[in-house]
Coordinates of C-alpha atoms in Angstrom, one line a residue:
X1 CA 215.6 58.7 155.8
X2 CA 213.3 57.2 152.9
X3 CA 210.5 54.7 154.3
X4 CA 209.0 52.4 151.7
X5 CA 205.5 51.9 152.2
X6 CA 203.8 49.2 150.6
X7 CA 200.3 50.4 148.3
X8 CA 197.1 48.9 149.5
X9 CA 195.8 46.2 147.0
X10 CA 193.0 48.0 145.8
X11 CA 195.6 50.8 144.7
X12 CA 197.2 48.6 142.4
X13 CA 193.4 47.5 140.8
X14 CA 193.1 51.1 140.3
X15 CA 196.4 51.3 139.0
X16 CA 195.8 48.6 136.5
X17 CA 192.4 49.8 134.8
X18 CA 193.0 51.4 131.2
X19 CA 193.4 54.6 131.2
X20 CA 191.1 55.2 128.1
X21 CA 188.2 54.1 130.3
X22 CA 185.3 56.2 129.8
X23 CA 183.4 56.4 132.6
X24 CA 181.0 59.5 132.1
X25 CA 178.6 57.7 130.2
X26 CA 178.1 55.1 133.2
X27 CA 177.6 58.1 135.6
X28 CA 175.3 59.4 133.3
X29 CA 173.4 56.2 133.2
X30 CA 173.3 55.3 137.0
X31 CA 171.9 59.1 137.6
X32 CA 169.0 58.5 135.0
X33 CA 168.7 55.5 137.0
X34 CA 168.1 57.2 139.9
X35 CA 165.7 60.0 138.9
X36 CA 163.7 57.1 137.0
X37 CA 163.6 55.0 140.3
X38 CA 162.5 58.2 142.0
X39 CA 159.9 59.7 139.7
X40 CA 158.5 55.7 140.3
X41 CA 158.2 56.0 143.7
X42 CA 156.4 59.5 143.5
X43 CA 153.5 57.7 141.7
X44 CA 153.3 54.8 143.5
X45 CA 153.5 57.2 147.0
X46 CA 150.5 59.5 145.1
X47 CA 148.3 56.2 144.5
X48 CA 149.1 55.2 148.2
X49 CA 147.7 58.6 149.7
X50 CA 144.9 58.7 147.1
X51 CA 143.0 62.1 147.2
X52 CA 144.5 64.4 150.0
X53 CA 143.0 67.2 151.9
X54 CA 144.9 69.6 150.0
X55 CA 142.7 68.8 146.9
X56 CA 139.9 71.0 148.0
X57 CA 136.5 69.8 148.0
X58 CA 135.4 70.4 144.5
X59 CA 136.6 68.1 141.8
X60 CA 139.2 66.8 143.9
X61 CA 138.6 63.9 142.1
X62 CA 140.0 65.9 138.6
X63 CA 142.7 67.5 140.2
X64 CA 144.0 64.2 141.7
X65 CA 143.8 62.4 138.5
X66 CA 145.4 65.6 136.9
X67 CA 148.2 65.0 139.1
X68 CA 148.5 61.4 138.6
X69 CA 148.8 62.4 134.8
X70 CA 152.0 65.0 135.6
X71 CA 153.4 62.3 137.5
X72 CA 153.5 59.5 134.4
X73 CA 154.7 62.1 132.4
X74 CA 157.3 62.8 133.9
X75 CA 158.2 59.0 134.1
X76 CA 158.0 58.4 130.4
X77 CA 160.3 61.9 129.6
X78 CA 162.5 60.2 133.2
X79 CA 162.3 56.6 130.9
X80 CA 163.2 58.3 127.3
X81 CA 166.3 60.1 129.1
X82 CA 167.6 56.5 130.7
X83 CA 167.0 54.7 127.5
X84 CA 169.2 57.5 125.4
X85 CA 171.7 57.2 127.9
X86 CA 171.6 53.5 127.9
X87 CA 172.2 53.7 124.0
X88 CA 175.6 55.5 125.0
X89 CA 177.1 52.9 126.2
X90 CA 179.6 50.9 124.5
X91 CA 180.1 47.2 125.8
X92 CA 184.1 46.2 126.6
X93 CA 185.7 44.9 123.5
X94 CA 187.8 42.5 126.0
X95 CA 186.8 40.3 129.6
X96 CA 187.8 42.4 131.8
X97 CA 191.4 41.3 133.7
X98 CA 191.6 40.4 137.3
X99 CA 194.4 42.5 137.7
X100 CA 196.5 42.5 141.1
X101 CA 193.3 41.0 142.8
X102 CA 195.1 38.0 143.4
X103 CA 196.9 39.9 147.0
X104 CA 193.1 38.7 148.2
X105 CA 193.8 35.4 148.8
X106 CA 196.5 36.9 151.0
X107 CA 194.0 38.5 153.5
X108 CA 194.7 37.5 157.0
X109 CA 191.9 38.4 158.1
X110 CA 189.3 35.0 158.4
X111 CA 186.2 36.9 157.3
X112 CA 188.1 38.0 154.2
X113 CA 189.5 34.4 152.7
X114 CA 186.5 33.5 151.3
X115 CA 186.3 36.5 149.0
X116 CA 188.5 35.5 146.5
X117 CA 187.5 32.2 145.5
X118 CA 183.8 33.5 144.8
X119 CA 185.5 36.8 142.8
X120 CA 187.6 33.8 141.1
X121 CA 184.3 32.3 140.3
X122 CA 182.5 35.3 138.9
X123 CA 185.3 36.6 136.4
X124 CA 184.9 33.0 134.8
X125 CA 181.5 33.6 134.4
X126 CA 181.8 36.3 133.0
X127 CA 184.4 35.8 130.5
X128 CA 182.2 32.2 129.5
X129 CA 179.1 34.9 129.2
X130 CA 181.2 37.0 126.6
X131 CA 182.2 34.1 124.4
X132 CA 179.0 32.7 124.5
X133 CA 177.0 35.6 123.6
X134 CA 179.4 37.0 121.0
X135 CA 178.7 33.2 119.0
X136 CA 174.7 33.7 119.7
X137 CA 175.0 37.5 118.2
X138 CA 177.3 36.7 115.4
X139 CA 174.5 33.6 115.0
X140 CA 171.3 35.4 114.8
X141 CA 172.5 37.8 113.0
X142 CA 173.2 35.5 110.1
X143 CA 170.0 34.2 110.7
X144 CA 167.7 37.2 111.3
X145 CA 164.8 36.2 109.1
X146 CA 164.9 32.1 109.7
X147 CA 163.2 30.5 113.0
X148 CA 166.3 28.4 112.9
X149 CA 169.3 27.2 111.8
X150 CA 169.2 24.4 109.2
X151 CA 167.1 25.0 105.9
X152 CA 164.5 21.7 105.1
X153 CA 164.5 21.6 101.5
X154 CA 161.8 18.3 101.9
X155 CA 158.0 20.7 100.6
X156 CA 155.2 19.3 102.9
X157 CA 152.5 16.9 101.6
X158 CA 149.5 19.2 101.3
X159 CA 146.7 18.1 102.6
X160 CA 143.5 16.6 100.7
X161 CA 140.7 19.0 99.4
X162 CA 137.8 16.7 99.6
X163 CA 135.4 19.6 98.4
X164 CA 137.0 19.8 95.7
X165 CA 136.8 17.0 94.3
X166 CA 136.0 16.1 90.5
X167 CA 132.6 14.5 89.2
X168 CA 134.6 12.0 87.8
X169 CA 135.8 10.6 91.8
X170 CA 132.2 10.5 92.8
X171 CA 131.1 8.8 90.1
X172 CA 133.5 6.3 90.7
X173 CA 133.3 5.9 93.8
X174 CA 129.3 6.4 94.5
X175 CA 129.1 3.2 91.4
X176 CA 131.6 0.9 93.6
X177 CA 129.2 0.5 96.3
X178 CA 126.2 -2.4 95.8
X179 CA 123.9 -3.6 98.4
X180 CA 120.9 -5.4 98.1
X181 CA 117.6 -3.9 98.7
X182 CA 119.3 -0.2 97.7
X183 CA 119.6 1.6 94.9
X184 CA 121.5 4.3 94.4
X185 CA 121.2 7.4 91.8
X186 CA 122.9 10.8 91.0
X187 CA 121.9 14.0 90.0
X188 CA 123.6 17.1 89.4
X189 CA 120.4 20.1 89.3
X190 CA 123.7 22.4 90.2
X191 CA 126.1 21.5 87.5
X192 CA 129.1 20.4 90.0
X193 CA 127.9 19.0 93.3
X194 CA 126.0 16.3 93.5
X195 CA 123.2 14.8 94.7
X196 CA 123.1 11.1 95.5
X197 CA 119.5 9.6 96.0
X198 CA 119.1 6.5 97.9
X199 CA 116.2 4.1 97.7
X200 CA 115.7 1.7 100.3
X201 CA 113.6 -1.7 99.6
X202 CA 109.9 -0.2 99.6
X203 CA 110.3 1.5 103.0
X204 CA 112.3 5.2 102.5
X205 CA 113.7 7.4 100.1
X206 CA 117.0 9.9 101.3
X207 CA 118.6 12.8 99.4
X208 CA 122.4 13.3 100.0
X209 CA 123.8 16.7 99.1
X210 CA 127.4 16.8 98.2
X211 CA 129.7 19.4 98.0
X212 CA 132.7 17.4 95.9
X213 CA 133.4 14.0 98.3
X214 CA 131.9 15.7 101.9
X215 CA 127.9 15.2 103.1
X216 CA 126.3 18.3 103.6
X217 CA 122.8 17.6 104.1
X218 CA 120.7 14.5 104.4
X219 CA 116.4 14.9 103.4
X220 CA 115.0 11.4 104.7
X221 CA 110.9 10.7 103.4
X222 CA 108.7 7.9 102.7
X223 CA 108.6 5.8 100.0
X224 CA 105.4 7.0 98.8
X225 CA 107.0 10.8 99.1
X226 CA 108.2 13.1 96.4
X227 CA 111.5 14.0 96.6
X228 CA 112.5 13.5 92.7
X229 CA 110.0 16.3 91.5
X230 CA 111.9 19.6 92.0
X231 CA 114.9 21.2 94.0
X232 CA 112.8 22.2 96.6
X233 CA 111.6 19.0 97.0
X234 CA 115.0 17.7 98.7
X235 CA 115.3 20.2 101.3
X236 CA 112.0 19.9 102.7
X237 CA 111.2 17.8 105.4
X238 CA 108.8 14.6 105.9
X239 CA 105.1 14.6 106.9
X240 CA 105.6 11.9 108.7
X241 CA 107.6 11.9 112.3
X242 CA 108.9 8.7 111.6
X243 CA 111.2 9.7 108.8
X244 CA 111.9 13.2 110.4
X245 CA 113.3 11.2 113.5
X246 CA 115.3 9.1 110.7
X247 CA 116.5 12.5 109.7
X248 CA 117.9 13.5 112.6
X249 CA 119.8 10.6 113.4
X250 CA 121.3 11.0 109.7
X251 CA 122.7 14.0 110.6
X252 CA 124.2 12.7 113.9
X253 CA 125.9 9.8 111.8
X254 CA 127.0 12.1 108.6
X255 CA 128.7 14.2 111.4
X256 CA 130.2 11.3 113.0
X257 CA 131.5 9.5 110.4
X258 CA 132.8 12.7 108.9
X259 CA 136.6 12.6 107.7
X260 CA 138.4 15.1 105.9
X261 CA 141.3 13.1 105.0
X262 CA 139.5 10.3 104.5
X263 CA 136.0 11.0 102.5
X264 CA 135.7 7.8 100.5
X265 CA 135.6 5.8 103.4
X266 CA 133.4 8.5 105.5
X267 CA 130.7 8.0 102.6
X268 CA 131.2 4.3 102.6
X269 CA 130.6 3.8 106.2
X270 CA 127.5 6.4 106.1
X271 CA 126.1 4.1 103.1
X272 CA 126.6 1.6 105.5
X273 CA 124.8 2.6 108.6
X274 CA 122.2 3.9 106.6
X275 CA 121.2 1.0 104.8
X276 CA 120.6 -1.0 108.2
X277 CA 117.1 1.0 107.9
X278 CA 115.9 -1.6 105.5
X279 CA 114.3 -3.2 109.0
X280 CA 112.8 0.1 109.9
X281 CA 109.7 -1.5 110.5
X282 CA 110.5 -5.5 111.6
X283 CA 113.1 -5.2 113.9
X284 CA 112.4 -4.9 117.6
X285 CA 114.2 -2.3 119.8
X286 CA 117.0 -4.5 121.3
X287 CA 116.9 -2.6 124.9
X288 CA 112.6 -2.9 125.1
X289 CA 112.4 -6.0 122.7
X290 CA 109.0 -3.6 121.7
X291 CA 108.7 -2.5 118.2
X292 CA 106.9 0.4 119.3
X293 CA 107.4 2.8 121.8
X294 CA 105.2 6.4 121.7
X295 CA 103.7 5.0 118.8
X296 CA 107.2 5.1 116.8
X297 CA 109.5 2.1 115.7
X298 CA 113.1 1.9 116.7
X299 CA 114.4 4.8 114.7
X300 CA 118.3 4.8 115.7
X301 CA 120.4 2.6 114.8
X302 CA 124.1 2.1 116.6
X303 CA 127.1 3.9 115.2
X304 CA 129.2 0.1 115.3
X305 CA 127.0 -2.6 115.7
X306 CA 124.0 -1.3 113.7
X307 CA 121.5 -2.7 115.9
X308 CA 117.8 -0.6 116.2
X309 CA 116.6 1.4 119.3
X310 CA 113.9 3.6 120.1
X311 CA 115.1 7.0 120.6
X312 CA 114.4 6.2 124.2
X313 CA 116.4 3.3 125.3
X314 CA 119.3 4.1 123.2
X315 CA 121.3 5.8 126.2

C-alpha cells in the first residue's frame, strides 16, 4: 500500500533554491567571521586582566605589552583573511524569489501567523534596496570625478584685489575727495604704493601708507613735526603723547572701517573720521564737558557720530 505524505514547507524552499548556488564562499566568509570576532575578544579579555601573575616579576611590564602586540597581530592577519574572503563574494544578479513561502500564511498555529506578513515585508525591501542601489552605482559611476550631477557652465565673479590696485585708481580717487581745512598730497618714495599725506588746518600732520586701495599704516605728528624730510620720517612716532594717542585711535578706525570689497568707500569714511580732528584742541569731551582730562584733550573721536572723548569716558 503507497502512503502519500505531504513535504514540509521548508522542503519545498529548499527545493526551489538554484541549484548553481555557490555557497562555499559564504561559509568561508562567516568562519573568518568568526576567528576575527574571536581573536577580538582575546585582546579585549588580555586588556581586562592587565598584567597576570604568570608574567614573572621582572619586566612584566614588556612581556605583557609583548603579548598585547602578538595579539593585534594576529587581528590584522585574522582582518586581511575576512577582507579577501569578503572580495569572493559575488552579489545575486536577481531579488531573490519567495518561493513556496507562501504555505506560511497557512500556519495554524497563532504564534506562527504573524510571520509571514513581516517576511512579506522584508522581500519588498529588499527587492526596492536592489533597484535602488543598482541606479545609485550605475550613477556614480558616471559621475566618479564630479561632486554632483548637473554641470554649472555660469564662471564665478572673482572677487576684487584691492592691493592691487593701479596708481591710476588712487589718484582718482584720493583727488575726488575735498574738505575744508585739509589738504591732501601723494607720494610714491616706493615706485607703486603710495603714500597719502594729510594736513589738518594748523593742528596735525598724518602719513597713510598704501599698499594699492588698503591702509596699512597710519604715522600721526604735530604740525610743527617733520614727517616730509625722509622715509624714516613716516614711520616714526610723535614726541608728543597727544598725537601718539591720535595714533592709536587711527589704527582702531583704519581697522574698522576696513573693507576688502569695498576700499574706495573704506578710505572715504577713514578720510572722514579723521578729519573731525580739526577740533582737536576746542571741543570739549561730550561725557566730562572738560577739555582736559590727565592733562590731554579729547583724543577719540566716535566711529558714527564723530563726537570727541577723552580716552577715558569714551566707554
Amino acid at each position: 500500500m503507497n502512503v502519500n505524505t505531504k513535504p514540509p514547507p521548508g522542503s519545498r524552499i529548499i527545493e526551489n533554491l538554484p541549484k548553481t548556488m555557490n555557497l562555499e564562499p559564504i561559509n568561508n566568509a562567516l568562519s573568518q567571521l568568526r576567528v576575527l570576532r574571536s581573536s577580538v575578544g582575546q585582546v579585549f579579555d588580555t586588556l581586562g586582566t592587565g598584567v597576570r601573575a604568570d608574567h614573572g616579576e621582572e619586566g612584566k611590564e614588556q612581556k605583557f605589552l609583548q603579548e598585547l602586540q602578538e595579539l593585534l597581530n594576529s587581528v590584522n592577519a585574522n582582518l586581511k583573511d575576512f577582507e579577501s574572503s569578503i572580495n569572493d563574494l559575488t552579489p545575486p544578479q536577481t531579488p531573490l524569489n519567495l518561493a513556496n513561502s507562501a504555505y506560511l500564511s497557512l500556519e495554524t498555529n497563532l504564534e506562527r501567523q504573524a510571520l509571514y506578513p513581516h517576511l512579506v515585508q522584508s522581500y519588498k525591501w529588499h527587492d526596492k534596496l536592489h533597484e535602488y542601489s543598482t541606479f545609485a552605482s550605475t550613477l556614480l559611476q558616471q559621475n566618479s570625478l564630479k561632486r554632483s550631477y548637473y554641470t554649472n557652465t555660469k564662471r564665478r565673479r572673482s572677487l576684487p584685489s584691492s592691493h592691487l590696485a593701479t596708481p591710476q585708481m588712487v589718484e582718482n580717487l584720493i583727488g575726488s575727495i575735498h574738505y575744508n581745512n585739509m589738504n591732501l598730497k601723494i607720494a610714491r618714495p616706493f615706485m607703486t604704493n603710495a603714500i597719502l599725506h594729510i594736513t589738518i588746518a594748523r593742528v596735525l600732520r598724518a602719513a597713510v601708507i598704501l599698499k594699492g586701495l588698503l591702509i596699512e599704516w597710519v604715522t600721526v605728528k604735530g604740525y610743527e613735526e617733520s614727517l616730509l624730510d625722509g622715509v624714516d620720517e613716516q614711520w616714526t612716532e610723535s614726541r608728543h603723547q597727544v598725537f601718539r594717542k591720535v595714533q592709536d585711535h587711527a589704527h582702531s578706525a583704519m581697522l574698522h572701517f576696513f573693507s576688502p570689497t569695498l576700499p574706495e568707500l573704506a578710505i572715504r569714511s577713514f578720510i572722514t573720521w579723521f578729519r573731525s580732528y580739526v577740533t582737536l584742541f576746542a571741543d570739549p569731551c561730550k561725557k566730562c564737558g572738560k577739555h582736559l582730562h590727565n592733562t590731554l584733550p579729547p583724543t577719540w573721536r566716535d566711529l558714527r557720530t564723530l563726537e570727541p572723548f577723552h580716552e577715558e569716558c569714551k566707554q
